[in-house]
Each structure stands twice: as structure tokens, then as C-alpha cells.
Short mmCIF file of C-alpha atoms in Angstrom, two decimals:
data_model
loop_
_atom_site.label_atom_id
_atom_site.label_comp_id
_atom_site.label_asym_id
_atom_site.label_seq_id
_atom_site.Cartn_x
_atom_site.Cartn_y
_atom_site.Cartn_z
CA UNK A 9 -34.59 19.17 -0.18
CA UNK A 10 -33.88 15.93 1.69
CA UNK A 11 -30.78 13.99 0.65
CA UNK A 12 -30.90 10.29 1.42
CA UNK A 13 -27.16 9.63 1.28
CA UNK A 14 -23.90 11.38 2.08
CA UNK A 15 -22.91 11.07 -1.58
CA UNK A 16 -26.15 12.60 -2.82
CA UNK A 17 -25.73 15.59 -0.50
CA UNK A 18 -22.07 15.98 -1.48
CA UNK A 19 -22.89 16.00 -5.19
CA UNK A 20 -25.46 18.75 -4.50
CA UNK A 21 -22.83 20.86 -2.75
CA UNK A 22 -24.21 20.24 0.73
CA UNK A 23 -21.87 19.66 3.70
CA UNK A 24 -23.68 17.34 6.10
CA UNK A 25 -23.26 17.11 9.86
CA UNK A 26 -21.39 13.82 9.37
CA UNK A 27 -18.99 15.52 6.95
CA UNK A 28 -18.36 18.30 9.48
CA UNK A 29 -17.53 15.73 12.18
CA UNK A 30 -15.23 13.72 9.90
CA UNK A 31 -13.48 16.84 8.57
CA UNK A 32 -12.68 17.91 12.13
CA UNK A 33 -11.33 14.45 13.01
CA UNK A 34 -9.19 14.39 9.88
CA UNK A 35 -7.98 18.02 10.08
CA UNK A 36 -9.39 18.65 6.64
CA UNK A 37 -11.46 21.52 5.27
CA UNK A 38 -15.13 20.43 5.07
CA UNK A 39 -15.38 21.58 1.46
CA UNK A 40 -12.40 19.43 0.48
CA UNK A 41 -14.00 16.43 2.17
CA UNK A 42 -17.31 17.11 0.44
CA UNK A 43 -15.53 17.02 -2.93
CA UNK A 44 -13.95 13.65 -2.09
CA UNK A 45 -17.29 12.17 -0.97
CA UNK A 46 -18.98 13.45 -4.13
CA UNK A 47 -16.36 11.69 -6.28
CA UNK A 48 -16.61 8.47 -4.27
CA UNK A 49 -12.98 8.68 -3.17
CA UNK A 50 -14.11 8.87 0.47
CA UNK A 51 -17.02 6.97 2.01
CA UNK A 52 -18.74 7.94 5.26
CA UNK A 53 -20.75 4.83 6.21
CA UNK A 54 -23.61 6.27 8.29
CA UNK A 55 -26.99 4.54 8.25
CA UNK A 56 -29.79 7.00 9.03
CA UNK A 57 -30.99 4.60 11.75
CA UNK A 58 -27.64 4.28 13.57
CA UNK A 59 -28.20 7.02 16.15
CA UNK A 60 -25.17 6.28 18.38
CA UNK A 61 -22.66 6.50 15.50
CA UNK A 62 -19.60 8.73 15.60
CA UNK A 63 -19.00 9.09 11.83
CA UNK A 64 -15.69 8.20 10.23
CA UNK A 65 -14.30 8.75 6.74
CA UNK A 66 -12.64 5.96 4.77
CA UNK A 67 -10.56 6.72 1.69
CA UNK A 68 -8.21 9.25 0.11
CA UNK A 69 -6.50 11.55 2.61
CA UNK A 70 -8.12 9.87 5.62
CA UNK A 71 -6.44 8.06 8.50
CA UNK A 72 -6.33 4.31 7.91
CA UNK A 73 -9.29 2.79 9.75
CA UNK A 74 -9.53 -0.69 11.27
CA UNK A 75 -12.38 -3.18 11.53
CA UNK A 76 -12.99 -5.90 14.12
CA UNK A 77 -14.91 -9.06 13.17
CA UNK A 78 -17.20 -10.52 15.83
CA UNK A 79 -20.30 -12.69 15.96
CA UNK A 80 -22.07 -15.82 17.10
CA UNK A 81 -21.41 -19.25 15.62
CA UNK A 82 -23.04 -22.63 16.21
CA UNK A 83 -20.06 -23.78 18.28
CA UNK A 84 -19.68 -20.50 20.22
CA UNK A 85 -23.00 -18.88 21.01
CA UNK A 86 -22.16 -16.88 24.13
CA UNK A 87 -23.77 -13.49 23.51
CA UNK A 88 -22.26 -11.98 26.67
CA UNK A 89 -18.76 -12.96 25.59
CA UNK A 90 -19.29 -11.35 22.19
CA UNK A 91 -20.54 -8.16 23.82
CA UNK A 92 -17.37 -8.05 25.95
CA UNK A 93 -15.39 -8.16 22.72
CA UNK A 94 -17.52 -5.28 21.41
CA UNK A 95 -16.76 -3.16 24.49
CA UNK A 96 -13.05 -3.94 24.20
CA UNK A 97 -13.03 -3.03 20.50
CA UNK A 98 -14.58 0.35 21.25
CA UNK A 99 -12.22 0.96 24.18
CA UNK A 100 -9.17 0.25 22.03
CA UNK A 101 -10.34 2.55 19.25
CA UNK A 102 -11.60 0.29 16.47
CA UNK A 103 -13.55 2.44 14.02
CA UNK A 104 -15.72 -0.42 12.73
CA UNK A 105 -17.21 -3.68 13.96
CA UNK A 106 -18.57 -6.34 11.64
CA UNK A 107 -21.20 -8.68 13.07
CA UNK A 108 -20.54 -11.93 11.22
CA UNK A 109 -23.02 -14.00 13.24
CA UNK A 110 -24.22 -17.07 11.38
CA UNK A 111 -26.25 -18.91 13.99
CA UNK A 112 -29.85 -18.55 15.14
CA UNK A 113 -31.78 -15.30 15.29
CA UNK A 114 -28.90 -12.87 15.10
CA UNK A 115 -30.91 -9.65 15.05
CA UNK A 116 -31.18 -9.48 18.86
CA UNK A 117 -27.40 -9.19 19.20
CA UNK A 118 -27.15 -6.89 16.18
CA UNK A 119 -29.81 -4.47 17.38
CA UNK A 120 -28.10 -4.16 20.77
CA UNK A 121 -24.77 -3.63 19.02
CA UNK A 122 -26.15 -0.83 16.83
CA UNK A 123 -27.89 0.79 19.78
CA UNK A 124 -24.71 1.18 21.86
CA UNK A 125 -21.85 1.37 19.36
CA UNK A 126 -20.23 4.64 18.22
CA UNK A 127 -18.22 2.52 15.76
CA UNK A 128 -19.52 1.76 12.27
CA UNK A 129 -21.37 -1.55 12.04
CA UNK A 130 -21.03 -3.89 9.09
CA UNK A 131 -22.63 -7.20 8.20
CA UNK A 132 -22.63 -9.86 5.49
CA UNK A 133 -26.34 -10.54 4.80
CA UNK A 134 -25.44 -13.77 2.99
CA UNK A 135 -24.22 -15.25 6.30
CA UNK A 136 -27.52 -14.53 7.97
CA UNK A 137 -29.78 -15.69 5.13
CA UNK A 138 -30.17 -19.32 6.16
CA UNK A 139 -30.85 -18.59 9.85
CA UNK A 140 -33.05 -15.56 9.15
CA UNK A 141 -35.14 -17.27 6.48
CA UNK A 142 -35.08 -20.74 8.10
CA UNK A 143 -34.59 -22.29 4.68
CA UNK A 144 -31.93 -24.56 3.27
CA UNK A 145 -29.64 -23.00 0.67
CA UNK A 146 -31.31 -24.67 -2.31
CA UNK A 147 -34.74 -23.44 -1.21
CA UNK A 148 -33.74 -19.76 -1.06
CA UNK A 149 -34.95 -17.57 -3.94
CA UNK A 150 -33.32 -14.41 -5.27
CA UNK A 151 -36.00 -12.24 -3.65
CA UNK A 152 -35.31 -13.94 -0.30
CA UNK A 153 -31.73 -12.64 -0.28
CA UNK A 154 -33.04 -9.10 -0.82
CA UNK A 155 -35.31 -9.47 2.21
CA UNK A 156 -32.28 -10.06 4.43
CA UNK A 157 -30.50 -7.01 2.97
CA UNK A 158 -33.59 -4.91 3.72
CA UNK A 159 -33.81 -6.25 7.29
CA UNK A 160 -30.16 -5.41 8.05
CA UNK A 161 -30.48 -1.96 6.48
CA UNK A 162 -33.60 -1.13 8.46
CA UNK A 163 -31.90 -2.14 11.72
CA UNK A 164 -29.17 0.46 11.18
CA UNK A 165 -26.21 -1.36 9.63
CA UNK A 166 -23.75 1.17 8.14
CA UNK A 167 -22.05 -1.00 5.52
CA UNK A 168 -22.76 -4.41 4.04
CA UNK A 169 -20.51 -6.86 2.29
CA UNK A 170 -22.35 -7.83 -0.87
CA UNK A 171 -20.61 -10.44 -3.03
CA UNK A 172 -22.08 -9.11 -6.28
CA UNK A 173 -18.95 -9.57 -8.39
CA UNK A 174 -18.83 -13.37 -8.51
CA UNK A 175 -20.98 -13.73 -11.63
CA UNK A 176 -20.92 -16.51 -14.17
CA UNK A 177 -17.99 -14.94 -16.07
CA UNK A 178 -15.85 -14.99 -12.92
CA UNK A 179 -16.83 -18.55 -12.11
CA UNK A 180 -15.67 -19.61 -15.57
CA UNK A 181 -12.33 -17.91 -14.98
CA UNK A 182 -12.03 -19.68 -11.63
CA UNK A 183 -12.72 -23.08 -13.16
CA UNK A 184 -10.40 -22.49 -16.10
CA UNK A 185 -7.44 -21.31 -13.99
CA UNK A 186 -7.41 -23.92 -11.24
CA UNK A 187 -6.49 -22.92 -7.69
CA UNK A 188 -4.87 -24.58 -4.72
CA UNK A 189 -7.49 -23.33 -2.24
CA UNK A 190 -10.47 -22.66 -4.54
CA UNK A 191 -12.94 -20.30 -2.75
CA UNK A 192 -12.20 -19.36 0.87
CA UNK A 193 -14.79 -16.60 1.25
CA UNK A 194 -17.69 -17.96 3.32
CA UNK A 195 -20.25 -15.77 1.56
CA UNK A 196 -18.62 -16.38 -1.81
CA UNK A 197 -18.67 -20.15 -1.36
CA UNK A 198 -22.37 -20.11 -0.43
CA UNK A 199 -23.24 -18.05 -3.49
CA UNK A 200 -21.08 -20.26 -5.71
CA UNK A 201 -22.86 -23.34 -4.33
CA UNK A 202 -26.28 -21.70 -4.87
CA UNK A 203 -25.39 -20.73 -8.45
CA UNK A 204 -24.08 -24.19 -9.28
CA UNK A 205 -27.02 -26.03 -7.70
CA UNK A 206 -29.71 -23.83 -9.23
CA UNK A 207 -28.04 -22.97 -12.53
CA UNK A 208 -28.91 -19.30 -11.94
CA UNK A 209 -26.84 -16.11 -12.04
CA UNK A 210 -25.62 -14.58 -8.77
CA UNK A 211 -28.78 -12.93 -7.36
CA UNK A 212 -26.84 -9.95 -6.02
CA UNK A 213 -25.38 -9.35 -9.50
CA UNK A 214 -28.60 -10.02 -11.39
CA UNK A 215 -30.67 -7.80 -9.05
CA UNK A 216 -27.95 -5.26 -8.23
CA UNK A 217 -30.18 -2.28 -8.97
CA UNK A 218 -32.74 -3.55 -6.46
CA UNK A 219 -29.98 -3.98 -3.88
CA UNK A 220 -28.93 -0.38 -4.53
CA UNK A 221 -32.50 0.83 -4.04
CA UNK A 222 -32.50 -0.68 -0.54
CA UNK A 223 -29.07 0.68 0.36
CA UNK A 224 -29.94 4.16 -0.92
CA UNK A 225 -33.09 4.28 1.20
CA UNK A 226 -31.11 3.94 4.45
CA UNK A 227 -27.72 5.30 3.27
CA UNK A 228 -25.91 2.00 3.64
CA UNK A 229 -22.46 1.84 2.05
CA UNK A 230 -21.99 -1.20 -0.18
CA UNK A 231 -18.74 -3.02 0.51
CA UNK A 232 -18.28 -5.01 -2.67
CA UNK A 233 -16.98 -8.33 -1.42
CA UNK A 234 -14.13 -10.29 -2.97
CA UNK A 235 -15.61 -13.77 -3.13
CA UNK A 236 -12.57 -14.93 -5.09
CA UNK A 237 -9.91 -13.48 -2.81
CA UNK A 238 -6.83 -15.68 -2.57
CA UNK A 239 -6.79 -17.99 0.45
CA UNK A 240 -3.10 -18.84 0.13
CA UNK A 241 -0.14 -17.06 -1.41
CA UNK A 242 -0.11 -19.60 -4.27
CA UNK A 243 -3.49 -18.26 -5.48
CA UNK A 244 -2.82 -14.52 -5.31
CA UNK A 245 -3.18 -12.25 -8.36
CA UNK A 246 -4.72 -15.05 -10.41
CA UNK A 247 -7.41 -14.88 -13.11
CA UNK A 248 -10.29 -15.41 -10.68
CA UNK A 249 -9.22 -12.61 -8.35
CA UNK A 250 -8.54 -10.10 -11.15
CA UNK A 251 -11.64 -10.98 -13.19
CA UNK A 252 -13.81 -10.33 -10.12
CA UNK A 253 -11.99 -7.03 -9.49
CA UNK A 254 -12.91 -5.92 -13.02
CA UNK A 255 -16.57 -6.71 -12.31
CA UNK A 256 -16.37 -4.74 -9.04
CA UNK A 257 -15.08 -1.73 -10.94
CA UNK A 258 -18.14 -1.76 -13.18
CA UNK A 259 -20.48 -2.21 -10.20
CA UNK A 260 -18.81 0.73 -8.46
CA UNK A 261 -19.85 3.10 -11.25
CA UNK A 262 -23.41 1.74 -11.14
CA UNK A 263 -23.62 2.34 -7.40
CA UNK A 264 -22.22 5.86 -7.62
CA UNK A 265 -24.72 6.69 -10.36
CA UNK A 266 -27.44 5.78 -7.82
CA UNK A 267 -25.76 7.87 -5.06
CA UNK A 268 -24.75 4.80 -3.04
CA UNK A 269 -21.31 4.93 -1.41
CA UNK A 270 -18.87 2.13 -2.21
CA UNK A 271 -15.90 0.31 -0.70
CA UNK A 272 -13.99 -2.47 -2.45
CA UNK A 273 -12.80 -5.52 -0.54
CA UNK A 274 -9.44 -7.09 -1.30
CA UNK A 275 -7.04 -9.92 -0.49
CA UNK A 276 -6.51 -12.11 1.39
CA UNK A 277 -3.24 -14.00 1.27
CA UNK A 278 -0.46 -12.44 -0.79
CA UNK A 279 3.35 -12.41 -0.87
CA UNK A 280 4.93 -9.10 0.07
CA UNK A 281 6.27 -8.39 -3.42
CA UNK A 282 2.74 -8.40 -4.94
CA UNK A 283 0.99 -6.11 -2.45
CA UNK A 284 1.84 -2.63 -3.75
CA UNK A 285 0.93 -3.53 -7.33
CA UNK A 286 -2.41 -4.97 -6.20
CA UNK A 287 -3.26 -1.76 -4.33
CA UNK A 288 -2.52 0.31 -7.44
CA UNK A 289 -4.52 -2.09 -9.61
CA UNK A 290 -7.59 -1.77 -7.39
CA UNK A 291 -7.39 2.02 -7.38
CA UNK A 292 -7.14 2.06 -11.18
CA UNK A 293 -9.79 -0.53 -12.01
CA UNK A 294 -12.24 0.59 -9.29
CA UNK A 295 -11.88 4.33 -9.94
CA UNK A 296 -10.12 5.15 -6.66
CA UNK A 297 -12.93 3.77 -4.50
CA UNK A 298 -11.85 3.15 -0.88
CA UNK A 299 -10.04 -0.19 -0.53
CA UNK A 300 -10.79 -2.52 2.40
CA UNK A 301 -8.30 -5.37 2.84
CA UNK A 302 -8.11 -8.47 5.02
CA UNK A 303 -4.43 -8.62 5.93
CA UNK A 304 -2.99 -9.43 3.48
CA UNK A 305 -1.46 -12.46 5.22
CA UNK A 306 2.05 -12.64 3.76
CA UNK A 307 2.94 -16.25 4.59
CA UNK A 308 0.82 -19.34 5.20
CA UNK A 309 2.85 -21.31 7.76
CA UNK A 310 2.34 -19.35 11.01
CA UNK A 311 -1.08 -20.32 12.40
CA UNK A 312 -1.32 -18.86 15.89
CA UNK A 313 0.69 -15.83 14.75
CA UNK A 314 -1.44 -14.59 11.86
CA UNK A 315 -2.07 -11.26 13.59
CA UNK A 316 1.62 -10.63 12.88
CA UNK A 317 1.65 -11.97 9.30
CA UNK A 318 -1.41 -9.82 8.59
CA UNK A 319 -0.01 -6.71 10.26
CA UNK A 320 3.09 -6.93 8.05
CA UNK A 321 0.89 -7.14 4.96
CA UNK A 322 -1.50 -4.50 6.27
CA UNK A 323 1.26 -1.95 6.83
CA UNK A 324 2.53 -2.44 3.28
CA UNK A 325 -0.99 -2.39 1.84
CA UNK A 326 -2.06 0.78 3.67
CA UNK A 327 1.17 2.62 2.85
CA UNK A 328 0.58 1.64 -0.80
CA UNK A 329 -3.02 2.86 -0.99
CA UNK A 330 -5.36 0.68 1.07
CA UNK A 331 -7.73 2.71 3.26
CA UNK A 332 -9.33 0.23 5.67
CA UNK A 333 -7.76 -2.80 7.38
CA UNK A 334 -9.74 -5.75 8.69
CA UNK A 335 -8.04 -7.11 11.77
CA UNK A 336 -6.71 -10.64 11.98
CA UNK A 337 -6.26 -12.37 15.34
CA UNK A 338 -3.91 -15.16 16.52
CA UNK A 339 -6.94 -17.46 16.26
CA UNK A 340 -7.33 -16.94 12.48
CA UNK A 341 -7.64 -20.30 10.67
CA UNK A 342 -7.96 -22.07 14.05
CA UNK A 343 -11.06 -21.07 16.06
CA UNK A 344 -13.38 -18.24 17.06
CA UNK A 345 -11.19 -15.63 18.80
CA UNK A 346 -11.54 -15.05 22.53
CA UNK A 347 -11.21 -11.67 24.27
CA UNK A 348 -7.40 -11.85 24.45
CA UNK A 349 -7.19 -12.78 20.77
CA UNK A 350 -9.36 -9.77 19.93
CA UNK A 351 -7.06 -7.46 21.87
CA UNK A 352 -3.96 -8.83 20.15
CA UNK A 353 -5.62 -8.55 16.74
CA UNK A 354 -6.73 -4.96 17.34
CA UNK A 355 -3.33 -3.79 18.51
CA UNK A 356 -1.43 -5.51 15.69
CA UNK A 357 -3.76 -3.94 13.12
CA UNK A 358 -3.57 -0.51 14.76
CA UNK A 359 0.23 -0.73 14.53
CA UNK A 360 -0.04 -1.44 10.81
CA UNK A 361 -2.54 1.38 10.24
CA UNK A 362 -0.60 3.92 12.26
CA UNK A 363 2.74 3.04 10.66
CA UNK A 364 1.16 3.47 7.23
CA UNK A 365 -0.36 6.84 8.19
CA UNK A 366 3.08 8.09 9.20
CA UNK A 367 4.48 6.92 5.85
CA UNK A 368 1.62 8.60 3.95
CA UNK A 369 2.05 11.88 5.81
CA UNK A 370 -1.49 11.95 7.18
CA UNK A 371 -1.93 15.22 9.15
CA UNK A 372 -1.15 14.68 12.83
CA UNK A 373 -0.10 11.04 12.41
CA UNK A 374 3.36 11.60 13.94
CA UNK A 375 2.33 13.82 16.83
CA UNK A 376 2.07 11.10 19.46
CA UNK A 377 5.32 9.52 18.27
CA UNK A 378 7.11 12.84 18.68
CA UNK A 379 5.64 13.25 22.16
CA UNK A 380 6.80 9.75 23.04
CA UNK A 381 10.32 10.60 21.91
CA UNK A 382 10.31 13.65 24.17
CA UNK A 383 9.06 11.60 27.13
CA UNK A 384 11.72 8.95 26.53
CA UNK A 385 14.39 11.65 26.31
CA UNK A 386 13.35 12.78 29.81
CA UNK A 387 12.95 9.17 31.01
CA UNK A 388 9.47 10.21 32.16
CA UNK A 389 7.78 6.84 32.58
CA UNK A 390 4.39 8.19 33.63
CA UNK A 391 4.27 10.35 30.53
CA UNK A 392 5.28 7.38 28.36
CA UNK A 393 2.45 5.27 29.77
CA UNK A 394 0.02 8.12 29.13
CA UNK A 395 1.10 8.52 25.50
CA UNK A 396 1.36 4.79 24.67
CA UNK A 397 -1.41 3.25 22.58
CA UNK A 398 -1.72 0.55 25.26
CA UNK A 399 -0.33 2.23 28.36
CA UNK A 400 -1.80 -0.44 30.61
CA UNK A 401 0.35 -3.15 29.05
CA UNK A 402 3.42 -0.91 28.95
CA UNK A 403 3.08 -0.18 32.69
CA UNK A 404 2.53 -3.85 33.49
CA UNK A 405 5.74 -4.85 31.67
CA UNK A 406 7.79 -2.06 33.25
CA UNK A 407 6.66 -2.83 36.77
CA UNK A 408 6.91 -6.62 36.45
CA UNK A 409 10.69 -6.31 36.98
CA UNK A 410 11.08 -2.90 38.63
CA UNK A 411 14.47 -1.20 38.29
CA UNK A 412 16.44 -0.01 41.30
CA UNK A 413 16.57 3.44 39.72
CA UNK A 414 13.29 4.77 38.25
CA UNK A 415 15.36 6.79 35.77
CA UNK A 416 16.01 3.62 33.77
CA UNK A 417 14.45 0.21 33.18
CA UNK A 418 15.57 -3.24 34.32
CA UNK A 419 17.18 -4.03 30.96
CA UNK A 420 20.03 -1.49 31.03
CA UNK A 421 19.85 -0.15 34.58
CA UNK A 422 22.44 2.55 35.19
CA UNK A 423 24.03 1.77 31.82
CA UNK A 424 20.96 3.25 30.08
CA UNK A 425 22.18 5.07 26.95
CA UNK A 426 19.66 7.89 27.34
CA UNK A 427 20.64 8.46 30.98
CA UNK A 428 24.36 8.40 30.15
CA UNK A 429 24.07 10.87 27.26
CA UNK A 430 21.79 13.23 29.18
CA UNK A 431 24.23 13.33 32.10
CA UNK A 432 27.22 14.08 29.88
CA UNK A 433 25.36 16.84 27.99
CA UNK A 434 24.35 18.32 31.34
CA UNK A 435 28.02 18.51 32.36
CA UNK A 436 27.81 15.66 34.89
CA UNK A 437 30.19 12.75 35.39
CA UNK A 438 29.08 9.19 34.68
CA UNK A 439 30.33 6.65 37.19
CA UNK A 440 29.14 3.14 37.98
CA UNK A 441 31.32 1.47 40.61
CA UNK A 442 31.06 4.33 43.10
CA UNK A 443 27.34 4.85 42.64
CA UNK A 444 25.08 3.46 45.31
#
């Protein structure tokens, strides 16, 4: 029997090739992973048409994964520059890349991306609808949106952000409980505008079963988007955000019943003291579906440094239950990120993910850290550079002000604490004035 999706196979007791690969990466027994996929607690986004994919698991017991957002805009339409960002993202170990292009005929870039990328590819069909259909927002019909979903699925996209939760009930909650920033989700704002101008229900909510039919056909994971995510810390955990989360929980069960894998998207901007509770709330309301968070950004006054504000929130979120972190770059809120911004965003998010994995006791998470400690104990710089997540940068910093003695660095020199202690424990004398 042919199983269209990873979840369908898992429910039937079948361990797929993708499950075998993920289990090996995660140091988990394949049967245990199969059980988690069958329950929906782990998603393996793997479109049947993405032939270059190296599958990854997202969810309970898995390493925290990171996503990089890329794409063409009307103001920045340099396809070569975006492809350089893609190559960098893969080189630095991002497990997922979202193509958020919203200008022109985006499928040329997307097809090339899917053809060469071992990372999971995600999209937001709502972004592409206007350019793909060549219609103004008011002219687009419900069936038109489904055409874009089908086109992305057929091309090989592994997961799609579908803002199906912002229905009329959620809009009423939003209007009743006024916000400082209103709606900051691009896709959510477009759907809200379409609903208000046409008087119709959200087409992705109204026709959710038809969306699921498309996703099932190609084994695309639905990433249920948080159209009402908070865009400032003043709006976090409000009625709009929580009412949409309740709708996403109901949609999760509907998707699982149709053997479509699910991820839930979350905030956003949020003060540190609210993060852990929000992670637990999502896991409870959405039946332990994998949680995919943007940040959270923990303070609103550091534009230019939001890779740091987001990494702080991401580390807390992931250690409290989030499974998938969307990177944030220094350019967030300011402009389309350049290659350097992408690098900084990736590394900040990887720090958050890795720190959380250590806290959660993920198998093997501490191994590299322990090796680094051993290399530092020996003051073995070459070994340190080899172990470091970004050894190239570490070497560049070390060699920019080279020490006189390679057994230390230029900060402490011969007064290096490690050197001093090692010498004493080896029975040697420590002297400074007489040393040449």
C-alpha cells in the first residue's frame, strides 16, 4: 500500500526512509520516532517532490531546529544575492529556509531553491497570491488562493504557513480588545483586509478541508500561522492572540484526522516573564503539536540588535517547549537583511537553539561543549577552531592581535589562568619577570 504522508505511514506502523534518517540524526530508536510522528508530536516536513531534501524532525525529543527567512521584494530584487544567502544558510547548518518572496514571478527562484537545497523549504502562499495571480486583493476569489497553495505544493515546498485561524470570531476578539500594534503579520493583515472588504469568512478557514486535500497529496506540512501574533510586548498574551490559538488547536485535530502533519506558529514580541507560560499553553491547547516561534523578541527598543533580543527569547522559549526557532537578523524592523545580517541572525539563533538543547538534555547536545572544554584545558587553539560553531570567526579574532606566546591569547598573555593552573598542577614554577 502507498502512504501519501509520513503521518499516514506512521499510523499504519510503517517506518519510512525519512524516519530512519531522522532517527539516526536524533539518536532515537526508529520505532519511538514512528510513534511520535503518528501522534503528531513530531513532524517530518518532506514533500514528495523535494528530491534534494535531507529530512529533519521537529517536535518532542528532537534537537531544536532553526529557520532562515529569505526572498525577493519590490525594493530588493537581486536573485543572485538571495541565492548567496541560501548557500550561506546551508553552510552554517540552518535546517529550514522560508522563501518569503512577494514580488514578480517568484517560482523561478523557488524552483531553483528546492532543486539544490537539502534544507526544508517553506513558503507563505498568501504572500505570492497577488503576484502569481496578477490580481488586486479585492479581485481574488477563495478558489484563487487554493490555486497558489496547489502550485507551491506541486513545486516541492515542504511546509506552508497557512493563516487559517484568523476567522471572524478572532477578528471580533481583536476589535473588542484593542491593541497598540493591531496586526503585524503580513499574511494575516492581507487576509484581514480581504475579509473586511469582501465581508466573507477567511477562505483558508472556510475551505480548510480543501487545503488539507492539497497538502495531503504532496505530503506538505501545514504550519498554522499566527496572524494575530503580538507585534510589541504591550500586545502579548491578549484576547486576539489566545483566541486564535484556540482555533489553531481545533484545526490541528482536523489536519491530523486527514493525515496531514502540523506545526503551530507563535509569538512574536513578548516579555521574558510570559514566555514559559505561553509555551505550555500552546502545547496544551494544540495537543502537543510542534511549536514554531519567531523570537520571541523580548524588548522593543533595540532595532539593529534584534538578533540578540530574539535569541534571548528563543533560548527561553525552546528550553520551555518550543521546537523550531525562526531566525531574526539585525535588520529586523529596518530593511531586507544582507548577507552579513543573515550570518549574524543564523548564529544568534543557533546559540539559542543549542543552549536550549543542553538545558533539555537532548542526546549528544553537550558533546561539542565538552570537547571544547578539553581543548581549552590544553590551550589547543587549532582544536578549538575546529570544534567552534564558527571556527573561521574565532580564528580571525585570535589572530587579529596575535599573542607572543601561542599558549595563551592577547588578553591575559602569560597571566592566563589556565596556563598558570596547568603549570602548578604539573609541578612547575610560575614566574613572570624572569621569563623571556
